[in-house]
Structures are given as structure tokens and as C-alpha cells.
PDB file of C-alpha atoms in Angstrom:
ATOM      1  CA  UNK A   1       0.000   0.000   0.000  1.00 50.00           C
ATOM      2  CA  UNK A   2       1.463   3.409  -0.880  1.00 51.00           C
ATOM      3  CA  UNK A   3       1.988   5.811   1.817  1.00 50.00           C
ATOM      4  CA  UNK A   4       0.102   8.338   2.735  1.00 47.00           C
ATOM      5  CA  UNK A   5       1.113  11.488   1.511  1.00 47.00           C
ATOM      6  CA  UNK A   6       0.685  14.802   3.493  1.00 46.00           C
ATOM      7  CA  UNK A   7      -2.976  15.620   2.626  1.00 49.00           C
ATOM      8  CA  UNK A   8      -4.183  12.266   4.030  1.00 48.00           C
ATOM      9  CA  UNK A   9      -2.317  12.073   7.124  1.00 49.00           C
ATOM     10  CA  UNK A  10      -4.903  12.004  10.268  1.00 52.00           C
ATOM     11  CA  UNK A  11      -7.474  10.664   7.505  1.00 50.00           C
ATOM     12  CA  UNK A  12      -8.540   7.290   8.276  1.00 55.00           C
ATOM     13  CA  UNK A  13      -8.636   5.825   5.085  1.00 51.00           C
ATOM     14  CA  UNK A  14     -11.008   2.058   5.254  1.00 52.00           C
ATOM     15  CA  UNK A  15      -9.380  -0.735   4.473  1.00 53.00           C
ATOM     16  CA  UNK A  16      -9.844  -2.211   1.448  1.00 51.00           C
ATOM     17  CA  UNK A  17     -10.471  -5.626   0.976  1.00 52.00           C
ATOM     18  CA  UNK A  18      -7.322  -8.032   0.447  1.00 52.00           C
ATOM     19  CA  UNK A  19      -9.106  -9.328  -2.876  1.00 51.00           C
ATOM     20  CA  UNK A  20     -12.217  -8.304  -4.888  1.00 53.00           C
ATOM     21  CA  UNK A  21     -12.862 -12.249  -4.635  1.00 62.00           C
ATOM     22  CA  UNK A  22     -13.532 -11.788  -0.757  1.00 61.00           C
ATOM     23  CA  UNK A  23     -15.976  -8.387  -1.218  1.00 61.00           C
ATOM     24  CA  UNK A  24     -17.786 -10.864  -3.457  1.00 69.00           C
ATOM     25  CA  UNK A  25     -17.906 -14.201  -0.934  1.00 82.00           C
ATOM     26  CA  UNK A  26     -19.719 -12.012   1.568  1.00 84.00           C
ATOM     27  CA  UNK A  27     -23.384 -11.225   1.206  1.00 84.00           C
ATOM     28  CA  UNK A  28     -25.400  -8.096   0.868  1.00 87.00           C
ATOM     29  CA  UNK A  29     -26.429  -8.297   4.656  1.00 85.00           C
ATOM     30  CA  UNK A  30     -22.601  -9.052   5.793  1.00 88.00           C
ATOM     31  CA  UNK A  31     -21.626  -6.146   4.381  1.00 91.00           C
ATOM     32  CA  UNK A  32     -24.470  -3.971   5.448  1.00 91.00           C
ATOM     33  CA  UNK A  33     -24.194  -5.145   9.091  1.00 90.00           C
ATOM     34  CA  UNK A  34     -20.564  -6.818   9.230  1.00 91.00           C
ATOM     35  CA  UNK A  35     -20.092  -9.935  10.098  1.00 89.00           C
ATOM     36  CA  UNK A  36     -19.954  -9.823  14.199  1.00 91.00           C
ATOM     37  CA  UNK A  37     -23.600  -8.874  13.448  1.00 91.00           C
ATOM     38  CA  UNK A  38     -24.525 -11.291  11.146  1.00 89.00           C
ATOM     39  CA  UNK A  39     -22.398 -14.120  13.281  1.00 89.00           C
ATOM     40  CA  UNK A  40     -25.403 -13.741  15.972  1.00 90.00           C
ATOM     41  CA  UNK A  41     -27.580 -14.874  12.814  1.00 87.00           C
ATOM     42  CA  UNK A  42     -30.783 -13.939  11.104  1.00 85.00           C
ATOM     43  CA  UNK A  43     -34.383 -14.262  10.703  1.00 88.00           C
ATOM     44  CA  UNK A  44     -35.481 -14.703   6.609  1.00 86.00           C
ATOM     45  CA  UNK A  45     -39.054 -12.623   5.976  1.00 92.00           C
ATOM     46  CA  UNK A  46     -40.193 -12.723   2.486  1.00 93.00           C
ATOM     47  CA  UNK A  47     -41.022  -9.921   1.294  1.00 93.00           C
ATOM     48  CA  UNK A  48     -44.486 -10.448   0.622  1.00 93.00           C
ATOM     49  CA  UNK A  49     -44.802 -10.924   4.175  1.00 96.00           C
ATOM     50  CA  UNK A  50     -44.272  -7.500   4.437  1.00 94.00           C
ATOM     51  CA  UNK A  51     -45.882  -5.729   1.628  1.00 94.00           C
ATOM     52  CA  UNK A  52     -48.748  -7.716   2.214  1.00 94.00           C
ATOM     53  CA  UNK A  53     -48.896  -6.946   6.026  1.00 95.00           C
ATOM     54  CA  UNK A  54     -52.364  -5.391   5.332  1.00 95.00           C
ATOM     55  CA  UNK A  55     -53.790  -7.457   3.174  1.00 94.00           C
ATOM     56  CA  UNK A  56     -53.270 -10.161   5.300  1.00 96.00           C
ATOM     57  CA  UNK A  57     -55.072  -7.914   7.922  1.00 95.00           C
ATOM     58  CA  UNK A  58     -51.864  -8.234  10.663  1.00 97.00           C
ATOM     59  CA  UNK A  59     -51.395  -5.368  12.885  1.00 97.00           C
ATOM     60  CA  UNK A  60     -47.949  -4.246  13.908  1.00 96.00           C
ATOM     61  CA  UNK A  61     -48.117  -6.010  17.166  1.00 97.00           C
ATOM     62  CA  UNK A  62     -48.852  -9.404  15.116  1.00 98.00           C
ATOM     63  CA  UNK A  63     -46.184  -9.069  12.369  1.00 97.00           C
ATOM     64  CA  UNK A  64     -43.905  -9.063  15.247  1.00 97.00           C
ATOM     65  CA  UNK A  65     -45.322 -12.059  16.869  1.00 97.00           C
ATOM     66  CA  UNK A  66     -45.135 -13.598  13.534  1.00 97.00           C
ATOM     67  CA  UNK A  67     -41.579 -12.284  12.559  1.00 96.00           C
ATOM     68  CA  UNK A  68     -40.302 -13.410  16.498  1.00 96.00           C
ATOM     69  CA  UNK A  69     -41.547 -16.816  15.780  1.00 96.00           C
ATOM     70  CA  UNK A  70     -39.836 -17.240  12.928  1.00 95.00           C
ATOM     71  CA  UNK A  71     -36.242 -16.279  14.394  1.00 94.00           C
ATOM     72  CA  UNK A  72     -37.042 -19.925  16.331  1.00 90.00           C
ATOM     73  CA  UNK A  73     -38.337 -21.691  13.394  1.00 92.00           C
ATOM     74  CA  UNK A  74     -35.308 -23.549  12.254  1.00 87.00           C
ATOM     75  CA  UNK A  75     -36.105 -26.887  10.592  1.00 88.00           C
ATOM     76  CA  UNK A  76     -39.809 -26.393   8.172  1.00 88.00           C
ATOM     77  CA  UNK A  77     -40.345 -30.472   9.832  1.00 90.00           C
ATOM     78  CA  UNK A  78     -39.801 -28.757  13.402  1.00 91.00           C
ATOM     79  CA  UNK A  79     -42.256 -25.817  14.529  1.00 92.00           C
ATOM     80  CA  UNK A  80     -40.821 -22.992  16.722  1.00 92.00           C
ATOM     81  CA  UNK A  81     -42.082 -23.543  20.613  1.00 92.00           C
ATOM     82  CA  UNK A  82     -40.606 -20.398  22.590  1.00 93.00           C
ATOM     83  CA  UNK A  83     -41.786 -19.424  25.479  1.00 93.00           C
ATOM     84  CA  UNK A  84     -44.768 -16.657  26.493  1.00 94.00           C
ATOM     85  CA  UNK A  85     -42.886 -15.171  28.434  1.00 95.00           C
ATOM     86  CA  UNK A  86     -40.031 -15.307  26.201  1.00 96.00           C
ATOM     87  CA  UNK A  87     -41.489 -13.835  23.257  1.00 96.00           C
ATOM     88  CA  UNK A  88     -43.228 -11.169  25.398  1.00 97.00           C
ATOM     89  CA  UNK A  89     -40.165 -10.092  27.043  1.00 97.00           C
ATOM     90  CA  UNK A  90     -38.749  -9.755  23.410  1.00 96.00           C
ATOM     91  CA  UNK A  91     -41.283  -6.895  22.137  1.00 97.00           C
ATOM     92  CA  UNK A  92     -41.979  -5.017  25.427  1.00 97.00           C
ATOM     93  CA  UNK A  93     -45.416  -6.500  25.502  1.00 97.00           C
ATOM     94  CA  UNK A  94     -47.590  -8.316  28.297  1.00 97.00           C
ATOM     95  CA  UNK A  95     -47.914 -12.062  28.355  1.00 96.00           C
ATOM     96  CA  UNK A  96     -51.717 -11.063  28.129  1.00 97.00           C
ATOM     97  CA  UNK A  97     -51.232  -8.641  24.801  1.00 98.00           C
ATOM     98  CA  UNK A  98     -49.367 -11.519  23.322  1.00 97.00           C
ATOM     99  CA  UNK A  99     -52.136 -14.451  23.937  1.00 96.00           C
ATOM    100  CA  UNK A 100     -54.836 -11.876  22.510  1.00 98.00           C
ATOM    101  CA  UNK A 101     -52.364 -11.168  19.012  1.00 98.00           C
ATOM    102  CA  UNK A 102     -52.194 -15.246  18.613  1.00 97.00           C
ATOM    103  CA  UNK A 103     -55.602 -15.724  19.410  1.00 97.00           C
ATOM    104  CA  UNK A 104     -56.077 -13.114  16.660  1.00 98.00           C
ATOM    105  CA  UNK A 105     -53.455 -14.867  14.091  1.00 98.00           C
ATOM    106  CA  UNK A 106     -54.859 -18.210  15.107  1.00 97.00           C
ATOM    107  CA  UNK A 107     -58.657 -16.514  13.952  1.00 97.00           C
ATOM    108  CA  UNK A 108     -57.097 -15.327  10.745  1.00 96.00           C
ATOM    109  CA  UNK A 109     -55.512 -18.977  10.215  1.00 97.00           C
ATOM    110  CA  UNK A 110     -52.424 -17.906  10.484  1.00 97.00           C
ATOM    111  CA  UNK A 111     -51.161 -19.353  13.194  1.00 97.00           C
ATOM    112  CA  UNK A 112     -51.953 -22.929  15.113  1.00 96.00           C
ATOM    113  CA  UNK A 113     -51.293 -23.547  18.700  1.00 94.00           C
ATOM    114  CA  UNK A 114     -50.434 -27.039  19.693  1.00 92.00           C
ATOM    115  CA  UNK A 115     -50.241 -27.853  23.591  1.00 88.00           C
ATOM    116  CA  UNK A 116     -47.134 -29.892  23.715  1.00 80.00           C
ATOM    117  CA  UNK A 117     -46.108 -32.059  27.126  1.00 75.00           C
ATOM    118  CA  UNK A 118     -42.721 -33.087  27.682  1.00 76.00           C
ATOM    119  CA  UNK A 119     -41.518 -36.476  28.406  1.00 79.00           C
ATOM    120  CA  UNK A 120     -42.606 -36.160  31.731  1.00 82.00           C
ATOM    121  CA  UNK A 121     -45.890 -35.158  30.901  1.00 77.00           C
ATOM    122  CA  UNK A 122     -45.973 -32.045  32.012  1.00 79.00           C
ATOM    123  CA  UNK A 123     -46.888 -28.437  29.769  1.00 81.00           C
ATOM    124  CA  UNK A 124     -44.437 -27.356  28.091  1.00 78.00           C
ATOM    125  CA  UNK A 125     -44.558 -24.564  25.883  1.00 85.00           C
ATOM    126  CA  UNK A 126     -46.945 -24.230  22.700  1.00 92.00           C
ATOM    127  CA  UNK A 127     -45.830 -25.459  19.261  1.00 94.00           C
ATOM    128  CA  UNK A 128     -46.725 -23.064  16.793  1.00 95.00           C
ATOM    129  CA  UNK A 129     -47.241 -23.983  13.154  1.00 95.00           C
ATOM    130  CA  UNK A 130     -47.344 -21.079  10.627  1.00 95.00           C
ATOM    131  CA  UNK A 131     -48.344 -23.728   7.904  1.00 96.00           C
ATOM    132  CA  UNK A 132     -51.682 -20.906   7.301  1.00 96.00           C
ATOM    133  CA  UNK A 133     -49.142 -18.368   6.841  1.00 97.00           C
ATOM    134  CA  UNK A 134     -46.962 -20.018   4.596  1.00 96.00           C
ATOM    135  CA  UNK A 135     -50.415 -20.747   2.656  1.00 97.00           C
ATOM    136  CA  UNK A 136     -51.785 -17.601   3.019  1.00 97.00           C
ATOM    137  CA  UNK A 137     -48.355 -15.762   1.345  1.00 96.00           C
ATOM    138  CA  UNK A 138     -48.314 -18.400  -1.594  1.00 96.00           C
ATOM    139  CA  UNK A 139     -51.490 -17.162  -2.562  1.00 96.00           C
ATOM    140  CA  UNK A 140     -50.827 -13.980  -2.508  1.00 94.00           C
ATOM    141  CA  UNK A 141     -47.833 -14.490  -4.690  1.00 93.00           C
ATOM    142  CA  UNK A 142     -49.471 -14.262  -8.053  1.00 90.00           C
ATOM    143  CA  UNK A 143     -50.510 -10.565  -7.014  1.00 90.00           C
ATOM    144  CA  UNK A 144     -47.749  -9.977  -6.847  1.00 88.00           C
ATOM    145  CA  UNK A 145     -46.278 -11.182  -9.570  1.00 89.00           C
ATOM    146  CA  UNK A 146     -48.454  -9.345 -11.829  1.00 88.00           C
ATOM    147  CA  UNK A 147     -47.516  -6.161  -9.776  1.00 87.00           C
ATOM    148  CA  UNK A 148     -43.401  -6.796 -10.714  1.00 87.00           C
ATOM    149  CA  UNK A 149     -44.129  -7.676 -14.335  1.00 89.00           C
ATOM    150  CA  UNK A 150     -46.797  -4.044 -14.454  1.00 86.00           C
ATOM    151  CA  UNK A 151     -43.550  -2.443 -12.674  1.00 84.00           C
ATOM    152  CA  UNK A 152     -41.155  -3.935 -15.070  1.00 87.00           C
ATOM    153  CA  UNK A 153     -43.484  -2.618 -17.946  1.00 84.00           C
ATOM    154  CA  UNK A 154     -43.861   1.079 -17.018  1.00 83.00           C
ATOM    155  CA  UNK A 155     -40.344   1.436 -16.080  1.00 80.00           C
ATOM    156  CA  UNK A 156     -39.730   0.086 -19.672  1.00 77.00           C
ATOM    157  CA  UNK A 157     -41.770   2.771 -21.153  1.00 73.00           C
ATOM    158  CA  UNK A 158     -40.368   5.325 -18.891  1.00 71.00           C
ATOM    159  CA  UNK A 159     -36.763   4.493 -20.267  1.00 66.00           C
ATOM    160  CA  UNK A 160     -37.801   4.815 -23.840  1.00 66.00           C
ATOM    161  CA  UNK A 161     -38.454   8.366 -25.250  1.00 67.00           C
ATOM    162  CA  UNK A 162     -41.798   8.837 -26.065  1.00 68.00           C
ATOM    163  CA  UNK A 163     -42.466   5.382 -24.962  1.00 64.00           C
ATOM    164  CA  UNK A 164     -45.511   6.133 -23.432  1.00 62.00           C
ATOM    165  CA  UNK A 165     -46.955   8.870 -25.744  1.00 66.00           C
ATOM    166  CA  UNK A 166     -46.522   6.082 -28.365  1.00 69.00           C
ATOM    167  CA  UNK A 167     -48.712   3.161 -25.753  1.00 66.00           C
ATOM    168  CA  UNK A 168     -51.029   6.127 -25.256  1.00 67.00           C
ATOM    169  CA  UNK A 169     -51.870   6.737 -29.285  1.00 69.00           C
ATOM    170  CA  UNK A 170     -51.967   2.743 -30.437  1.00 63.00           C
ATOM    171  CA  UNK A 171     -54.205   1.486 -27.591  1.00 60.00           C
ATOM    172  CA  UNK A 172     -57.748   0.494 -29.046  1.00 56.00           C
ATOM    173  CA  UNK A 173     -56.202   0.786 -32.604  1.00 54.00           C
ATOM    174  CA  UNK A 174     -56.249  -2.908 -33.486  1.00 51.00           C
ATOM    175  CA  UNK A 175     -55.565  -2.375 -37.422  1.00 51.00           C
ATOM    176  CA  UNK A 176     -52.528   0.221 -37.400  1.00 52.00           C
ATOM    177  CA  UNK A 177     -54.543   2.822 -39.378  1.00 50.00           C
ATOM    178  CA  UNK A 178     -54.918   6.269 -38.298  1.00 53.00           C
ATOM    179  CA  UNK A 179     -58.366   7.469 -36.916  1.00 49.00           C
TER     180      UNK A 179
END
């Protein structure tokens, strides 16, 4: 590395990476958050979890119910079975507000509590199976779909000049002749 000359002493200058091979090994998020961050892990949301918040009718409260239970739902054969008191303790919320937002998700068939005993038969916490939600976004998938491929259109049109004057002035002309 060449050193620094007078203008850039006292500048920290960030290192750059030793090859352009290891920028590219490391992922969008890694290099948004750095990886101490992203070595405590993740939580994956598809988007159309959260564009389609409303129209799955989940308040803010519930998308983080949903959104904390994911962030334990490791294995799709395994469902996540953290604690009330757990999750609550997580988002700032009552044990109480939290039963009502399942109860809620559970209404919506989002969500599906199972009582689960452990080996010694005694309660342990819920299961909770998000098989409605993962229904529920798979429908609305096609939606949006459509939505990326209208997006994809008008940002065609909007890169071509005159694109859209031209769309405007042959739609309803079905035999290319003038009016």
C-alpha cells in the first residue's frame, strides 16, 4: 500500500479488501451489518410478508409475533415452541397482549397452537405452526407477480423516449390505421 502522503495524514482511510474475490464471498447483509452482526444470525421474511402486512389484515403487534416466531423456526419439519414469556419479554409486551395477538393470528388462520407435554408429561410450551401463513403468502404471490411484471413494464416505457406517448396513441387501434 502506498503511503500516505501529506494531505491524508490524520485521515482514516477504510481498508480495502485483500481481494475483490472476498468483497464478493460475503453477502449483501454481511456487508451492510458486518459480520460480528450477522455471526449472531438472522431471521429470513419474504417480502411479501411485508408488503402484504395489510392485506393479510396483521397489525404491527402481530407481524412481530409472527416475525419473532420465525427467528425460532429452524427446521420447516420442526415448529418454533418459545416461550410466552419469552417472546413477550422480546417486544416489550404483556404475556396477556401476546395471547390476545395469537388468538387473533390463530382466527385469521395464520397461526396454530399445539399444547405440547414433555416427556414427563408435564406443559411445556406451545408449538406453533405457521403452515396458514406459509399458505396464506403463496397465494398472494401471483398478485404480486403481476404487480413486478406491471412495474417492469412502465419502467420500460419510462426508459424509452416517447415510450408512453406512443402506448397512449396505439391502444384500441387494433388495425394500425390512423383514426
Amino acid at each position: 500500500m502506498a503511503k500516505p502522503t501529506r494531505k491524508q495524514v490524520g485521515v482514516k482511510i477504510a481498508p480495502e479488501p485483500s481481494t475483490e474475490n472476498d468483497a464478493e464471498k460475503k453477502s449483501s447483509t454481511q456487508r451492510i451489518f458486518g459480520a460480528k452482526v450477522m455471526d449472531h444470525g438472522y431471521t429470513a421474511l419474504p417480502n411479501i410478508l411485508m408488503r402484504g402486512q395489510k392485506r393479510l389484515g396483521i397489525s404491527t403487534t402481530q407481524f412481530n409475533i409472527v416475525a419473532q416466531l420465525m427467528s425460532y423456526w429452524f427446521d420447516p419439519a420442526r415448529p418454533p415452541f418459545p416461550s410466552k414469556r419469552d417472546l413477550a419479554q422480546r417486544m416489550g409486551i404483556t404475556e396477556q397482549t401476546l395471547r390476545i395477538n395469537i388468538k387473533a393470528l390463530e382466527e385469521r388462520g395464520l397461526v396454530m397452537r399445539e399444547q405440547w407435554k414433555t416427556a414427563a408429561g408435564d406443559y411445556g410450551s406451545n408449538r406453533y405452526h405457521l403452515d396458514g401463513l406459509v399458505k396464506a403468502l403463496k397465494k398472494l404471490e401471483p398478485d404480486f407477480d403481476e404487480e413486478r411484471k406491471e412495474r417492469r413494464q412502465s419502467t420500460t416505457l419510462t426508459e424509452k423516449p416517447n415510450a408512453r406517448a406512443n402506448a397512449r396513441n396505439t391502444k384500441g387501434k387494433t388495425d394500425g390505421s390512423p383514426e
